[in-house]
Every structure is written in C-alpha cells, then in structure tokens.
JSON list of C-alpha atoms in Angstrom, two decimals:
[
{"chain": "A", "resi": 133, "resn": "MET", "atom": "CA", "xyz": [-95.62, -45.47, -86.41]},
{"chain": "A", "resi": 134, "resn": "LEU", "atom": "CA", "xyz": [-92.18, -46.25, -88.18]},
{"chain": "A", "resi": 135, "resn": "VAL", "atom": "CA", "xyz": [-89.38, -42.88, -88.75]},
{"chain": "A", "resi": 136, "resn": "ASP", "atom": "CA", "xyz": [-87.12, -42.66, -91.43]},
{"chain": "A", "resi": 137, "resn": "PHE", "atom": "CA", "xyz": [-84.43, -40.35, -90.14]},
{"chain": "A", "resi": 138, "resn": "SER", "atom": "CA", "xyz": [-82.47, -40.70, -93.41]},
{"chain": "A", "resi": 139, "resn": "GLN", "atom": "CA", "xyz": [-84.48, -37.87, -93.94]},
{"chain": "A", "resi": 140, "resn": "MET", "atom": "CA", "xyz": [-84.30, -35.28, -91.34]},
{"chain": "A", "resi": 141, "resn": "LYS", "atom": "CA", "xyz": [-81.72, -32.06, -91.49]},
{"chain": "A", "resi": 142, "resn": "ASN", "atom": "CA", "xyz": [-81.34, -32.45, -87.63]},
{"chain": "A", "resi": 143, "resn": "CYS", "atom": "CA", "xyz": [-80.35, -34.76, -84.93]},
{"chain": "A", "resi": 144, "resn": "TYR", "atom": "CA", "xyz": [-80.61, -33.20, -82.14]},
{"chain": "A", "resi": 145, "resn": "LEU", "atom": "CA", "xyz": [-79.39, -35.17, -78.44]},
{"chain": "A", "resi": 146, "resn": "VAL", "atom": "CA", "xyz": [-79.95, -33.10, -75.86]},
{"chain": "A", "resi": 147, "resn": "CYS", "atom": "CA", "xyz": [-77.53, -34.09, -72.96]},
{"chain": "A", "resi": 148, "resn": "GLY", "atom": "CA", "xyz": [-77.83, -34.18, -69.59]},
{"chain": "A", "resi": 149, "resn": "TYR", "atom": "CA", "xyz": [-81.66, -33.98, -67.05]},
{"chain": "A", "resi": 150, "resn": "THR", "atom": "CA", "xyz": [-84.42, -33.67, -68.84]},
{"chain": "A", "resi": 151, "resn": "ASP", "atom": "CA", "xyz": [-87.53, -33.98, -67.11]},
{"chain": "A", "resi": 152, "resn": "LEU", "atom": "CA", "xyz": [-89.37, -35.71, -69.25]},
{"chain": "A", "resi": 153, "resn": "ARG", "atom": "CA", "xyz": [-92.65, -34.59, -66.70]},
{"chain": "A", "resi": 154, "resn": "LYS", "atom": "CA", "xyz": [-92.51, -32.51, -69.57]},
{"chain": "A", "resi": 155, "resn": "GLY", "atom": "CA", "xyz": [-95.17, -32.30, -72.44]},
{"chain": "A", "resi": 156, "resn": "ILE", "atom": "CA", "xyz": [-95.23, -30.87, -75.81]},
{"chain": "A", "resi": 157, "resn": "ASP", "atom": "CA", "xyz": [-94.65, -27.39, -74.86]},
{"chain": "A", "resi": 158, "resn": "GLY", "atom": "CA", "xyz": [-92.42, -28.08, -72.51]},
{"chain": "A", "resi": 159, "resn": "LEU", "atom": "CA", "xyz": [-89.91, -29.87, -74.39]},
{"chain": "A", "resi": 160, "resn": "ALA", "atom": "CA", "xyz": [-90.18, -27.31, -77.21]},
{"chain": "A", "resi": 161, "resn": "SER", "atom": "CA", "xyz": [-89.79, -24.17, -74.52]},
{"chain": "A", "resi": 162, "resn": "VAL", "atom": "CA", "xyz": [-86.67, -26.01, -74.03]},
{"chain": "A", "resi": 163, "resn": "ILE", "atom": "CA", "xyz": [-85.54, -26.23, -77.81]},
{"chain": "A", "resi": 164, "resn": "THR", "atom": "CA", "xyz": [-86.52, -22.62, -78.19]},
{"chain": "A", "resi": 165, "resn": "SER", "atom": "CA", "xyz": [-85.03, -20.40, -75.08]},
{"chain": "A", "resi": 166, "resn": "GLN", "atom": "CA", "xyz": [-81.65, -22.46, -73.99]},
{"chain": "A", "resi": 167, "resn": "PHE", "atom": "CA", "xyz": [-80.81, -23.92, -77.54]},
{"chain": "A", "resi": 168, "resn": "GLN", "atom": "CA", "xyz": [-82.71, -21.36, -79.72]},
{"chain": "A", "resi": 169, "resn": "LEU", "atom": "CA", "xyz": [-84.07, -23.50, -82.03]},
{"chain": "A", "resi": 170, "resn": "ASP", "atom": "CA", "xyz": [-86.30, -23.95, -85.27]},
{"chain": "A", "resi": 171, "resn": "LEU", "atom": "CA", "xyz": [-89.12, -26.56, -84.57]},
{"chain": "A", "resi": 172, "resn": "LEU", "atom": "CA", "xyz": [-90.40, -26.67, -87.48]},
{"chain": "A", "resi": 173, "resn": "ASP", "atom": "CA", "xyz": [-87.03, -27.20, -89.11]},
{"chain": "A", "resi": 174, "resn": "GLU", "atom": "CA", "xyz": [-87.02, -30.65, -90.31]},
{"chain": "A", "resi": 175, "resn": "SER", "atom": "CA", "xyz": [-85.13, -32.02, -86.75]},
{"chain": "A", "resi": 176, "resn": "VAL", "atom": "CA", "xyz": [-85.68, -33.82, -83.67]},
{"chain": "A", "resi": 177, "resn": "PHE", "atom": "CA", "xyz": [-84.93, -33.35, -80.66]},
{"chain": "A", "resi": 178, "resn": "LEU", "atom": "CA", "xyz": [-83.82, -36.91, -78.25]},
{"chain": "A", "resi": 179, "resn": "PHE", "atom": "CA", "xyz": [-83.94, -35.78, -74.39]},
{"chain": "A", "resi": 180, "resn": "CYS", "atom": "CA", "xyz": [-82.81, -38.63, -71.90]},
{"chain": "A", "resi": 181, "resn": "GLY", "atom": "CA", "xyz": [-84.33, -38.66, -68.24]},
{"chain": "A", "resi": 182, "resn": "ARG", "atom": "CA", "xyz": [-82.28, -38.54, -64.82]},
{"chain": "A", "resi": 183, "resn": "ARG", "atom": "CA", "xyz": [-83.06, -42.07, -63.81]},
{"chain": "A", "resi": 184, "resn": "VAL", "atom": "CA", "xyz": [-80.11, -44.86, -64.13]},
{"chain": "A", "resi": 185, "resn": "GLU", "atom": "CA", "xyz": [-81.43, -47.99, -63.55]},
{"chain": "A", "resi": 186, "resn": "LYS", "atom": "CA", "xyz": [-83.64, -47.03, -65.91]},
{"chain": "A", "resi": 187, "resn": "LEU", "atom": "CA", "xyz": [-83.17, -45.94, -69.56]},
{"chain": "A", "resi": 188, "resn": "THR", "atom": "CA", "xyz": [-86.00, -43.42, -70.83]},
{"chain": "A", "resi": 189, "resn": "SER", "atom": "CA", "xyz": [-85.65, -40.75, -73.77]},
{"chain": "A", "resi": 190, "resn": "LYS", "atom": "CA", "xyz": [-88.35, -38.61, -75.18]},
{"chain": "A", "resi": 191, "resn": "GLN", "atom": "CA", "xyz": [-88.25, -37.59, -78.71]},
{"chain": "A", "resi": 192, "resn": "ILE", "atom": "CA", "xyz": [-90.23, -34.57, -80.39]},
{"chain": "A", "resi": 193, "resn": "GLU", "atom": "CA", "xyz": [-90.16, -34.18, -84.73]},
{"chain": "A", "resi": 194, "resn": "TRP", "atom": "CA", "xyz": [-92.47, -32.00, -86.89]},
{"chain": "A", "resi": 195, "resn": "LEU", "atom": "CA", "xyz": [-94.10, -33.69, -89.52]},
{"chain": "A", "resi": 196, "resn": "PHE", "atom": "CA", "xyz": [-95.52, -31.87, -91.84]},
{"chain": "A", "resi": 197, "resn": "ASP", "atom": "CA", "xyz": [-99.03, -31.07, -89.51]},
{"chain": "A", "resi": 198, "resn": "GLY", "atom": "CA", "xyz": [-98.15, -31.25, -85.99]},
{"chain": "A", "resi": 199, "resn": "PHE", "atom": "CA", "xyz": [-96.24, -32.77, -83.07]},
{"chain": "A", "resi": 200, "resn": "TYR", "atom": "CA", "xyz": [-94.87, -35.83, -82.40]},
{"chain": "A", "resi": 201, "resn": "ILE", "atom": "CA", "xyz": [-93.82, -37.57, -79.25]},
{"chain": "A", "resi": 202, "resn": "TYR", "atom": "CA", "xyz": [-91.91, -41.00, -78.70]},
{"chain": "A", "resi": 203, "resn": "GLN", "atom": "CA", "xyz": [-91.07, -42.53, -75.71]},
{"chain": "A", "resi": 204, "resn": "LYS", "atom": "CA", "xyz": [-89.11, -45.97, -74.95]},
{"chain": "A", "resi": 205, "resn": "GLN", "atom": "CA", "xyz": [-88.43, -46.92, -71.71]},
{"chain": "A", "resi": 206, "resn": "LYS", "atom": "CA", "xyz": [-86.21, -50.24, -71.76]},
{"chain": "A", "resi": 207, "resn": "ILE", "atom": "CA", "xyz": [-86.46, -51.16, -68.29]}
]
C-alpha cells in the first residue's frame, strides 16, 4: 500500500528512542499521553528505535476506517 503524504495535515517525527516492540496500542498511548495529540487528525507519526547499526522505524496513521502501522528496517 502506498501512502500519499500530501493528503496528511501533519507529519510528526518522535525524536529519541522509542521501544519498537510496542504495537498500535502502545504507540498510540505514547502519542496521546506524552504529546497530547489527536490520533484521528489525519496525521502521520514516525518513531525510531535504539540500535544504531540497524535503522528501524515505525509509522502509525489513521486512514478513515482504522489504524495502519508500517515498519521499515534497513540492515
């Protein structure tokens, strides 16, 4: 699935370490509790992991009918 980022209102990069073992519920709680942001506001949230030798990121977004989570890992 390709995501059209031009249709998103906001794109947030969560700086620092995020435990990427968390699923949608865990990442959503980080967004709402630490940053007080609305999950349903047509926004994309990007999280990065701790390991420097492996670039891993997760993306969470709301697309009309539910949350989607994407993971990319570069070894």
